[in-house]
Amino acid sequence: MIRVGLTGGIGSGKSTVARCFQEFGIPVYYADDEAKKLMHSSKVIRKRLVSEFGDAVYEKNELNRQYLASLIFNDPEKLKTINSIVHPEVRNHFARWVKKQDAPYVIQENAILLENDFRTQFDCIILVIAPEQLKMERLIQKGIKKEDILNRMKNQWPDERKILLADFLIENVDLKHTRQQVKELHKKLLNFSL
């Protein structure tokens, strides 16, 4: 089974592209969603986060995401610390998830796949790109504050740097064209998996 990494900057439309692959019956592991679940359910992660950042990380037995975001998006060292706690658990969870799948290939959607040097865990990388202005518009429409968008963007590599490490590009500007690109890439990936 081929392992495919799907990545792109915030607002590029990674999740939209991932859902297009799911329409072809391809299992998709959403790393950010799974990380959030693990931060709630994993006793190992909880213990280490509280030890590192204090009891305020969990409020009423729930992850205090707003507090955590305020810590990490303004402090690269704290972001590294959280990543060092959460990412190994996500990696292990993904490996267990892959074993349960029955498909020619699987996809992991992960915004910071290249930034965290996860490339070696995959047989190929798909990079989703879109113009900066379009990314910004999409995120503002979702209700995300411009300041928060810029803080997240500064923790991600620019597309120009990611393109050098990607095996395939999907330009996500027009949904009809995006679907066509996914369809063509799906055929290629099926051929690779034979």
Tab-separated table of C-alpha atoms in Angstrom:
chain	number	residue	atom	x	y	z
A	1	MET	CA	0.000	0.000	0.000
A	2	ILE	CA	1.333	3.405	-0.986
A	3	ARG	CA	1.443	6.155	1.631
A	4	VAL	CA	0.777	9.603	0.209
A	5	GLY	CA	1.369	12.859	2.054
A	6	LEU	CA	-0.986	15.718	1.177
A	7	THR	CA	0.128	19.146	2.320
A	8	GLY	CA	-0.171	22.852	1.608
A	9	GLY	CA	-0.253	26.170	3.385
A	10	ILE	CA	-3.175	27.357	5.475
A	11	GLY	CA	-6.072	28.287	3.188
A	12	SER	CA	-4.722	26.353	0.195
A	13	GLY	CA	-7.651	23.944	0.274
A	14	LYS	CA	-5.967	20.734	1.446
A	15	SER	CA	-9.171	19.454	3.002
A	16	THR	CA	-11.135	20.148	-0.181
A	17	VAL	CA	-8.584	18.164	-2.188
A	18	ALA	CA	-8.597	15.379	0.422
A	19	ARG	CA	-12.391	15.101	0.148
A	20	CYS	CA	-12.042	14.814	-3.634
A	21	PHE	CA	-9.770	11.792	-3.134
A	22	GLN	CA	-12.288	10.326	-0.679
A	23	GLU	CA	-14.900	10.480	-3.446
A	24	PHE	CA	-12.754	7.877	-5.229
A	25	GLY	CA	-12.854	5.669	-2.125
A	26	ILE	CA	-9.377	6.573	-0.899
A	27	PRO	CA	-8.976	6.623	2.898
A	28	VAL	CA	-7.736	9.953	4.247
A	29	TYR	CA	-6.150	10.514	7.653
A	30	TYR	CA	-6.591	14.128	8.759
A	31	ALA	CA	-3.505	14.628	10.943
A	32	ASP	CA	-4.651	17.892	12.538
A	33	ASP	CA	-8.034	16.438	13.544
A	34	GLU	CA	-6.416	13.278	14.883
A	35	ALA	CA	-3.840	15.319	16.816
A	36	LYS	CA	-6.653	17.251	18.494
A	37	LYS	CA	-8.432	14.001	19.409
A	38	LEU	CA	-5.214	12.539	20.796
A	39	MET	CA	-4.585	15.682	22.835
A	40	HIS	CA	-7.931	14.948	24.496
A	41	SER	CA	-7.650	11.187	24.827
A	42	SER	CA	-3.956	10.356	25.271
A	43	LYS	CA	-2.863	10.285	28.899
A	44	VAL	CA	0.759	10.486	27.754
A	45	ILE	CA	0.176	13.717	25.802
A	46	ARG	CA	-1.970	15.228	28.553
A	47	LYS	CA	0.613	14.543	31.244
A	48	ARG	CA	3.460	16.007	29.196
A	49	LEU	CA	1.490	19.101	28.132
A	50	VAL	CA	0.480	19.872	31.721
A	51	SER	CA	4.034	19.285	32.901
A	52	GLU	CA	5.385	21.637	30.226
A	53	PHE	CA	2.711	24.369	30.160
A	54	GLY	CA	0.750	24.051	33.387
A	55	ASP	CA	-2.805	23.128	34.345
A	56	ALA	CA	-4.309	25.899	32.178
A	57	VAL	CA	-3.749	23.696	29.100
A	58	TYR	CA	-6.853	21.735	30.162
A	59	GLU	CA	-9.950	23.511	31.410
A	60	LYS	CA	-12.872	21.516	32.816
A	61	ASN	CA	-11.140	18.369	31.558
A	62	GLU	CA	-11.111	19.740	27.981
A	63	LEU	CA	-8.135	20.941	25.973
A	64	ASN	CA	-7.971	24.742	26.201
A	65	ARG	CA	-7.233	25.284	22.506
A	66	GLN	CA	-7.404	29.065	22.692
A	67	TYR	CA	-4.841	29.165	25.490
A	68	LEU	CA	-2.601	26.708	23.671
A	69	ALA	CA	-2.827	28.683	20.413
A	70	SER	CA	-1.917	31.899	22.231
A	71	LEU	CA	1.222	30.165	23.503
A	72	ILE	CA	2.481	28.490	20.365
A	73	PHE	CA	1.768	30.892	17.531
A	74	ASN	CA	3.855	33.633	19.126
A	75	ASP	CA	6.710	31.489	20.402
A	76	PRO	CA	8.551	29.146	18.005
A	77	GLU	CA	10.227	27.300	20.898
A	78	LYS	CA	6.893	26.469	22.545
A	79	LEU	CA	5.554	25.347	19.161
A	80	LYS	CA	8.559	23.015	18.813
A	81	THR	CA	7.932	21.654	22.287
A	82	ILE	CA	4.277	20.894	21.587
A	83	ASN	CA	5.168	19.318	18.253
A	84	SER	CA	7.758	17.106	19.967
A	85	ILE	CA	5.049	15.898	22.362
A	86	VAL	CA	2.167	15.425	19.918
A	87	HIS	CA	3.765	14.396	16.623
A	88	PRO	CA	5.298	11.076	17.746
A	89	GLU	CA	1.880	10.007	19.046
A	90	VAL	CA	0.209	11.049	15.765
A	91	ARG	CA	2.871	9.154	13.796
A	92	ASN	CA	2.192	5.991	15.821
A	93	HIS	CA	-1.574	6.437	15.512
A	94	PHE	CA	-1.259	6.875	11.723
A	95	ALA	CA	0.814	3.674	11.431
A	96	ARG	CA	-1.904	1.728	13.284
A	97	TRP	CA	-4.612	3.356	11.117
A	98	VAL	CA	-2.802	2.403	7.884
A	99	LYS	CA	-2.750	-1.275	8.917
A	100	LYS	CA	-6.558	-1.220	9.127
A	101	GLN	CA	-7.053	0.172	5.607
A	102	ASP	CA	-7.802	-1.845	2.499
A	103	ALA	CA	-7.036	0.414	-0.457
A	104	PRO	CA	-4.340	0.750	-3.133
A	105	TYR	CA	-3.097	3.875	-1.378
A	106	VAL	CA	-3.865	6.049	1.640
A	107	ILE	CA	-3.443	9.759	2.194
A	108	GLN	CA	-2.395	11.720	5.236
A	109	GLU	CA	-3.536	15.359	5.083
A	110	ASN	CA	-1.015	17.342	7.123
A	111	ALA	CA	-0.401	21.101	6.983
A	112	ILE	CA	3.162	20.969	8.309
A	113	LEU	CA	4.331	17.700	6.833
A	114	LEU	CA	7.378	19.225	5.130
A	115	GLU	CA	8.215	21.710	7.897
A	116	ASN	CA	8.482	18.830	10.359
A	117	ASP	CA	10.536	16.616	8.034
A	118	PHE	CA	7.895	13.885	7.761
A	119	ARG	CA	8.597	13.476	4.038
A	120	THR	CA	10.500	10.204	4.524
A	121	GLN	CA	7.378	8.530	5.935
A	122	PHE	CA	5.632	8.767	2.561
A	123	ASP	CA	6.104	7.295	-0.879
A	124	CYS	CA	5.160	10.605	-2.492
A	125	ILE	CA	4.020	14.106	-1.567
A	126	ILE	CA	1.150	16.118	-3.066
A	127	LEU	CA	1.343	19.860	-2.539
A	128	VAL	CA	-1.825	21.951	-2.782
A	129	ILE	CA	-1.169	25.547	-3.775
A	130	ALA	CA	-3.251	28.680	-4.261
A	131	PRO	CA	-2.468	32.395	-4.569
A	132	GLU	CA	-1.834	34.137	-1.233
A	133	GLN	CA	-4.748	36.548	-1.698
A	134	LEU	CA	-7.171	33.678	-2.334
A	135	LYS	CA	-5.903	31.822	0.751
A	136	MET	CA	-6.457	34.941	2.848
A	137	GLU	CA	-9.990	35.430	1.473
A	138	ARG	CA	-10.929	31.801	2.177
A	139	LEU	CA	-9.732	32.023	5.770
A	140	ILE	CA	-11.403	35.362	6.472
A	141	GLN	CA	-14.671	33.883	5.115
A	142	LYS	CA	-14.257	31.092	7.690
A	143	GLY	CA	-14.163	33.747	10.394
A	144	ILE	CA	-10.454	33.573	11.169
A	145	LYS	CA	-8.899	36.885	12.162
A	146	LYS	CA	-6.253	38.290	9.829
A	147	GLU	CA	-3.727	38.479	12.681
A	148	ASP	CA	-4.240	34.781	13.471
A	149	ILE	CA	-3.871	33.879	9.792
A	150	LEU	CA	-0.587	35.771	9.531
A	151	ASN	CA	0.719	34.147	12.734
A	152	ARG	CA	-0.023	30.690	11.343
A	153	MET	CA	1.415	31.526	7.930
A	154	LYS	CA	4.721	32.622	9.442
A	155	ASN	CA	5.086	29.143	10.994
A	156	GLN	CA	4.705	27.503	7.585
A	157	TRP	CA	7.133	27.459	4.697
A	158	PRO	CA	6.262	29.444	1.560
A	159	ASP	CA	4.964	27.443	-1.422
A	160	GLU	CA	8.169	28.139	-3.355
A	161	ARG	CA	10.154	26.162	-0.818
A	162	LYS	CA	7.627	23.319	-0.598
A	163	ILE	CA	7.395	22.923	-4.377
A	164	LEU	CA	11.024	21.756	-4.406
A	165	LEU	CA	10.109	18.789	-2.180
A	166	ALA	CA	6.752	17.843	-3.691
A	167	ASP	CA	6.212	15.051	-6.200
A	168	PHE	CA	2.865	16.388	-7.434
A	169	LEU	CA	1.177	19.808	-7.442
A	170	ILE	CA	-2.521	20.604	-7.365
A	171	GLU	CA	-3.435	24.218	-7.982
A	172	ASN	CA	-6.657	24.771	-6.074
A	173	VAL	CA	-8.227	27.899	-7.531
A	174	ASP	CA	-11.327	26.583	-9.334
A	175	LEU	CA	-13.140	23.544	-7.883
A	176	LYS	CA	-13.965	22.019	-11.285
A	177	HIS	CA	-10.318	22.214	-12.345
A	178	THR	CA	-9.182	20.931	-8.938
A	179	ARG	CA	-11.442	17.886	-9.285
A	180	GLN	CA	-9.980	17.189	-12.719
A	181	GLN	CA	-6.431	17.374	-11.347
A	182	VAL	CA	-7.378	14.976	-8.530
A	183	LYS	CA	-8.950	12.550	-11.014
A	184	GLU	CA	-5.777	12.500	-13.143
A	185	LEU	CA	-3.534	12.106	-10.117
A	186	HIS	CA	-5.742	9.340	-8.725
A	187	LYS	CA	-5.177	7.367	-11.945
A	188	LYS	CA	-1.398	7.843	-11.639
A	189	LEU	CA	-1.389	6.738	-8.015
A	190	LEU	CA	-3.434	3.647	-8.881
A	191	ASN	CA	-0.810	2.754	-11.503
A	192	PHE	CA	2.010	3.259	-8.992
A	193	SER	CA	0.301	0.980	-6.501
A	194	LEU	CA	0.145	-1.986	-8.903
